[in-house]
XYZ file of C-alpha atoms in Angstrom:
360
model
C 50.116 -23.594 43.736
C 48.362 -21.181 41.438
C 49.275 -18.293 43.764
C 52.992 -19.082 43.539
C 53.163 -19.034 39.741
C 53.059 -15.236 39.309
C 55.853 -14.792 41.869
C 57.879 -17.561 40.261
C 57.464 -15.944 36.847
C 58.589 -12.600 38.220
C 61.765 -14.035 39.830
C 62.664 -16.574 37.200
C 63.919 -15.829 33.715
C 61.436 -17.272 31.253
C 63.153 -19.367 28.589
C 61.917 -21.544 25.779
C 62.139 -24.572 28.064
C 60.160 -23.011 30.883
C 57.515 -21.103 28.801
C 55.356 -24.172 28.064
C 54.906 -24.816 31.778
C 53.308 -21.363 32.396
C 49.605 -20.741 31.890
C 48.680 -18.941 28.684
C 47.182 -16.078 30.705
C 50.617 -15.240 32.112
C 52.392 -14.911 28.729
C 52.831 -11.402 27.278
C 51.441 -11.069 23.765
C 53.296 -7.828 22.930
C 55.629 -5.315 24.530
C 54.255 -2.069 22.982
C 52.678 0.575 25.198
C 48.868 0.635 25.242
C 47.064 3.201 23.010
C 43.613 4.387 23.975
C 40.868 4.976 21.417
C 39.927 8.577 20.642
C 36.137 8.966 20.130
C 35.147 11.124 17.161
C 32.134 13.469 17.085
C 28.899 12.178 15.493
C 28.452 13.881 12.131
C 25.640 11.739 10.687
C 22.281 13.396 9.990
C 18.801 12.136 9.253
C 16.843 9.147 10.484
C 18.563 6.026 11.733
C 19.249 3.263 9.220
C 16.554 0.716 8.500
C 16.746 -2.575 10.377
C 18.293 -5.480 8.480
C 15.965 -7.577 6.343
C 15.685 -11.354 6.440
C 17.592 -13.219 3.769
C 14.430 -14.094 1.842
C 13.242 -10.487 1.668
C 16.687 -9.308 0.582
C 16.581 -11.720 -2.348
C 13.101 -10.513 -3.357
C 14.160 -6.874 -3.078
C 17.216 -7.444 -5.262
C 15.072 -9.280 -7.805
C 12.583 -6.412 -7.986
C 15.346 -3.850 -8.293
C 16.893 -5.848 -11.117
C 13.592 -5.990 -12.982
C 13.040 -2.244 -12.505
C 16.523 -1.476 -13.818
C 15.913 -3.683 -16.841
C 12.571 -2.004 -17.516
C 14.036 1.479 -17.147
C 16.862 0.554 -19.487
C 14.393 -0.726 -22.058
C 12.236 2.390 -21.787
C 15.262 4.647 -22.069
C 16.430 2.801 -25.178
C 13.005 3.300 -26.782
C 12.477 6.891 -25.723
C 10.448 5.985 -22.629
C 7.623 4.210 -24.494
C 7.185 1.289 -26.848
C 5.934 3.447 -29.753
C 7.616 6.235 -31.682
C 4.869 7.716 -33.850
C 1.117 8.194 -33.445
C -1.050 8.498 -36.528
C -4.716 8.744 -37.486
C -5.720 6.319 -40.234
C -8.954 5.697 -42.099
C -10.297 2.167 -41.766
C -12.106 0.164 -44.430
C -15.540 1.229 -43.148
C -14.625 4.923 -43.174
C -14.065 5.303 -39.419
C -10.915 6.917 -38.035
C -8.487 4.738 -36.097
C -5.410 5.639 -34.052
C -2.195 3.689 -34.566
C 0.812 3.528 -32.267
C 3.414 2.866 -34.979
C 1.600 -0.051 -36.629
C -0.417 -1.189 -33.611
C -4.072 -0.077 -33.412
C -5.154 1.596 -30.191
C -7.798 -0.478 -28.363
C -10.258 -0.146 -25.497
C -9.939 -2.075 -22.198
C -12.220 -4.773 -23.703
C -9.895 -5.092 -26.730
C -12.216 -3.244 -29.104
C -10.328 -1.114 -31.654
C -10.840 2.589 -31.067
C -12.634 3.719 -34.219
C -13.932 7.293 -34.226
C -16.780 8.274 -36.585
C -15.430 10.180 -39.558
C -17.679 13.104 -38.602
C -15.459 13.589 -35.522
C -11.991 14.167 -37.032
C -11.024 16.676 -34.327
C -11.726 14.072 -31.643
C -9.532 11.523 -33.428
C -6.724 14.079 -33.788
C -7.022 15.043 -30.105
C -6.766 11.396 -29.003
C -3.682 10.966 -31.169
C -2.224 14.113 -29.589
C -2.815 12.691 -26.105
C -0.721 9.633 -26.911
C 1.993 11.575 -28.704
C 2.512 13.692 -25.570
C 2.961 10.710 -23.241
C 6.594 10.337 -22.196
C 6.528 6.744 -20.963
C 4.331 3.702 -21.331
C 3.420 3.972 -17.647
C 1.786 7.353 -18.323
C -0.899 5.522 -20.306
C -2.215 4.169 -16.987
C -2.919 7.699 -15.704
C -6.476 8.486 -16.771
C -6.087 12.247 -16.271
C -3.455 12.304 -19.038
C -5.741 10.630 -21.606
C -9.289 11.820 -20.769
C -10.552 11.734 -24.358
C -9.229 8.211 -24.838
C -11.140 7.079 -21.753
C -14.394 8.674 -22.906
C -14.082 7.292 -26.430
C -13.306 3.826 -25.048
C -16.403 3.925 -22.842
C -18.604 4.928 -25.794
C -17.172 2.217 -28.049
C -17.475 -0.487 -25.382
C -21.053 0.586 -24.662
C -21.858 0.429 -28.376
C -20.310 -3.028 -28.627
C -22.263 -4.277 -25.609
C -25.546 -3.111 -27.150
C -24.858 -4.787 -30.480
C -26.447 -8.149 -31.205
C -24.189 -11.061 -30.393
C -21.913 -8.934 -28.227
C -18.678 -10.546 -27.096
C -18.517 -11.871 -23.506
C -15.928 -9.221 -22.645
C -18.546 -6.541 -23.267
C -20.668 -7.909 -20.418
C -18.448 -6.045 -17.933
C -19.456 -2.678 -19.448
C -22.140 -0.653 -17.669
C -25.572 -1.023 -19.265
C -27.518 1.921 -20.680
C -30.337 1.465 -18.141
C -27.864 1.700 -15.267
C -26.363 4.889 -16.700
C -29.814 6.460 -17.158
C -30.863 5.624 -13.602
C -27.655 7.061 -12.201
C -28.059 10.312 -14.151
C -31.663 10.772 -13.044
C -30.552 10.731 -9.401
C -28.969 14.145 -9.951
C -32.261 15.681 -11.096
C -33.869 16.156 -7.669
C -30.782 17.844 -6.190
C -29.521 19.500 -9.354
C -26.826 22.130 -8.712
C -28.629 24.563 -10.989
C -31.967 24.180 -9.163
C -30.813 24.487 -5.534
C -31.375 28.109 -4.452
C -29.944 29.562 -1.243
C -32.248 31.249 1.284
C -33.083 34.908 0.725
C -30.701 37.217 2.590
C -30.833 40.974 3.258
C -29.433 42.998 0.341
C -25.870 44.286 0.509
C -24.829 47.510 -1.150
C -22.829 46.906 -4.325
C -23.016 43.100 -4.105
C -25.498 40.534 -5.412
C -26.737 37.908 -3.018
C -26.010 34.239 -3.624
C -29.645 33.563 -4.460
C -29.690 36.345 -7.053
C -26.574 34.933 -8.719
C -28.061 31.426 -8.740
C -31.362 32.560 -10.258
C -29.568 34.702 -12.830
C -27.435 31.712 -13.881
C -30.314 29.205 -13.956
C -32.894 31.311 -15.796
C -31.478 31.161 -19.381
C -30.534 27.480 -19.113
C -33.928 26.315 -17.879
C -35.675 28.521 -20.451
C -33.662 26.988 -23.286
C -34.229 23.408 -22.127
C -37.984 23.771 -21.506
C -38.417 25.484 -24.879
C -36.158 23.586 -27.280
C -35.245 20.229 -25.717
C -38.079 19.344 -23.309
C -40.978 21.561 -24.462
C -43.537 22.242 -21.750
C -41.624 20.474 -18.991
C -41.969 21.969 -15.510
C -38.775 22.158 -13.432
C -39.258 22.644 -9.685
C -36.263 24.162 -7.835
C -35.212 23.389 -4.281
C -36.102 26.659 -2.540
C -33.847 27.530 0.368
C -36.633 29.613 1.929
C -38.646 26.410 2.362
C -35.724 24.135 3.301
C -32.715 22.737 1.492
C -33.986 19.151 1.329
C -35.788 18.043 -1.832
C -38.779 16.273 -0.269
C -40.996 15.945 -3.324
C -38.463 16.268 -6.119
C -39.419 16.779 -9.748
C -42.898 15.841 -11.011
C -43.238 12.354 -12.452
C -44.145 13.804 -15.874
C -40.866 15.722 -15.894
C -38.884 12.623 -14.958
C -40.585 10.578 -17.686
C -39.806 13.138 -20.392
C -36.161 13.529 -19.353
C -35.734 9.755 -19.022
C -37.094 9.226 -22.526
C -34.751 11.901 -23.891
C -31.682 10.337 -22.274
C -32.613 6.836 -23.444
C -32.774 8.020 -27.078
C -29.292 9.556 -27.025
C -26.549 7.947 -29.081
C -23.634 6.387 -27.253
C -21.341 9.362 -27.871
C -23.883 11.866 -26.549
C -24.755 9.604 -23.615
C -21.142 9.230 -22.500
C -20.547 12.961 -22.961
C -23.645 13.708 -20.893
C -22.476 11.326 -18.177
C -19.061 12.979 -17.965
C -20.573 16.478 -17.771
C -23.090 15.431 -15.094
C -20.391 13.883 -12.909
C -18.248 17.013 -13.290
C -20.964 19.591 -12.561
C -23.359 17.553 -10.364
C -26.090 18.992 -12.590
C -28.162 17.157 -15.195
C -29.513 20.441 -16.579
C -26.105 22.030 -17.200
C -24.799 18.837 -18.794
C -27.892 18.464 -20.994
C -27.584 22.093 -22.072
C -23.965 21.535 -23.095
C -24.786 18.349 -25.018
C -27.780 19.947 -26.705
C -25.610 22.865 -27.817
C -22.802 20.809 -29.351
C -24.256 17.421 -30.293
C -24.146 16.715 -34.016
C -27.425 14.808 -33.640
C -29.453 17.763 -32.293
C -31.128 19.343 -35.311
C -32.234 22.576 -33.605
C -28.593 23.589 -33.051
C -27.872 23.691 -36.775
C -27.186 26.993 -38.483
C -26.818 29.263 -35.445
C -23.975 30.589 -33.368
C -23.121 28.520 -30.324
C -23.187 30.453 -27.084
C -22.903 27.775 -24.372
C -19.539 26.085 -24.120
C -17.236 24.665 -21.462
C -16.556 28.123 -19.964
C -20.257 28.918 -19.561
C -21.059 25.471 -18.174
C -18.242 25.744 -15.622
C -19.466 29.164 -14.468
C -23.036 27.888 -14.072
C -21.826 24.921 -12.030
C -19.658 26.984 -9.670
C -21.881 29.946 -8.762
C -21.565 29.368 -5.016
C -17.791 28.910 -5.238
C -17.480 32.188 -7.156
C -19.672 33.923 -4.606
C -17.615 32.702 -1.632
C -14.208 33.313 -3.223
C -15.350 36.779 -4.272
C -16.002 37.556 -0.624
C -13.218 35.646 1.154
C -10.619 35.075 -1.570
C -9.260 31.974 -3.266
C -7.107 29.270 -1.725
C -3.997 28.960 -3.846
C -3.472 25.598 -5.572
C -7.030 24.561 -4.638
C -9.759 26.745 -6.123
C -7.759 27.627 -9.232
C -6.820 23.990 -9.877
C -10.410 22.808 -9.401
C -11.644 25.517 -11.764
C -9.292 24.450 -14.553
C -9.998 20.754 -13.984
C -13.742 21.400 -14.291
C -13.231 23.161 -17.607
C -10.984 20.321 -18.773
C -13.681 17.724 -18.091
C -16.424 19.795 -19.698
C -14.228 20.506 -22.714
C -13.634 16.774 -23.145
C -17.392 16.129 -23.012
C -18.044 18.866 -25.560
C -15.449 17.504 -27.960
C -16.854 13.978 -27.598
C -20.368 14.943 -28.708
C -19.486 17.517 -31.369
C -18.866 16.799 -35.042
C -18.311 18.469 -38.383
C -22.044 18.436 -39.168
C -22.646 21.422 -36.902
C -19.148 22.624 -36.099
C -19.169 26.270 -37.168
C -17.306 27.956 -34.317
C -13.568 28.389 -35.035
C -12.776 28.424 -31.296
C -12.857 24.620 -31.012
């Protein structure tokens, strides 16, 4: 029967009365001629689109985007940060504080940052760091506020050593831990590691000659003025580059005692310089030159600053780059960053008591 229906439909005129009796598949839906699709060339570039996210993740993403837009709007309305002006004020006890509008600047342990009044340049430099920040998020980038970080560490260390220190100060590194960590650099000090002797080259100093020339005035100054009579034993490359014996115990005891007696500002400055140069001697020479607590540095011209300390710490780098050339955006950036860290350490320890050089 089903085979006869197409023939019947072809021979019989379909009317309104007969249409309901035909199957739906045999009824024409339209009478227009068919039009075929024309494929277009692919003009899209780049990676394929990301796969669709589940409904829950889409809701979280939209919520985060909404919060970010609100935060960006708020920062834009306030100039990108929640403060407008940075000022240095004098507190009731004579120390120098830094205010963001009317809010005092504080350390991570909520201690107010109060700079000794003998360090007005340090206080002004910290205020300048915060005045140059464009957004509040920039305050989380430690390389933009190096002096603030060093001052905060010194203040927190001072608070932790005070009697009846707050519980929050217990998270600050102890003086003994800092001293032990600094003494580890003594046996493999950058200044006291000499390369093996090599045949002379015409018109060029050997690496060992450059190292000895750089180390000689620093060790002479330290063993004469800071640690009188102390014997410093270098790591001689001709005998091996591994410090088997290290420094004599008498030397370690004298240097340990000297570090333990440092004030918190000098100790933190020494720590920063040691970590930057990998040399306890270079860092101690810098601190001894600029510390306001070192009496022998009074009344004479200062000759050892951040530039000199950076050169002493990078003798081998200067030797190699002088022979093979510098790598752009690597050696030059590291050189400036080293001077930045040493300059921050110098400014932390210096004060108006012995500040006679106009270059600072």
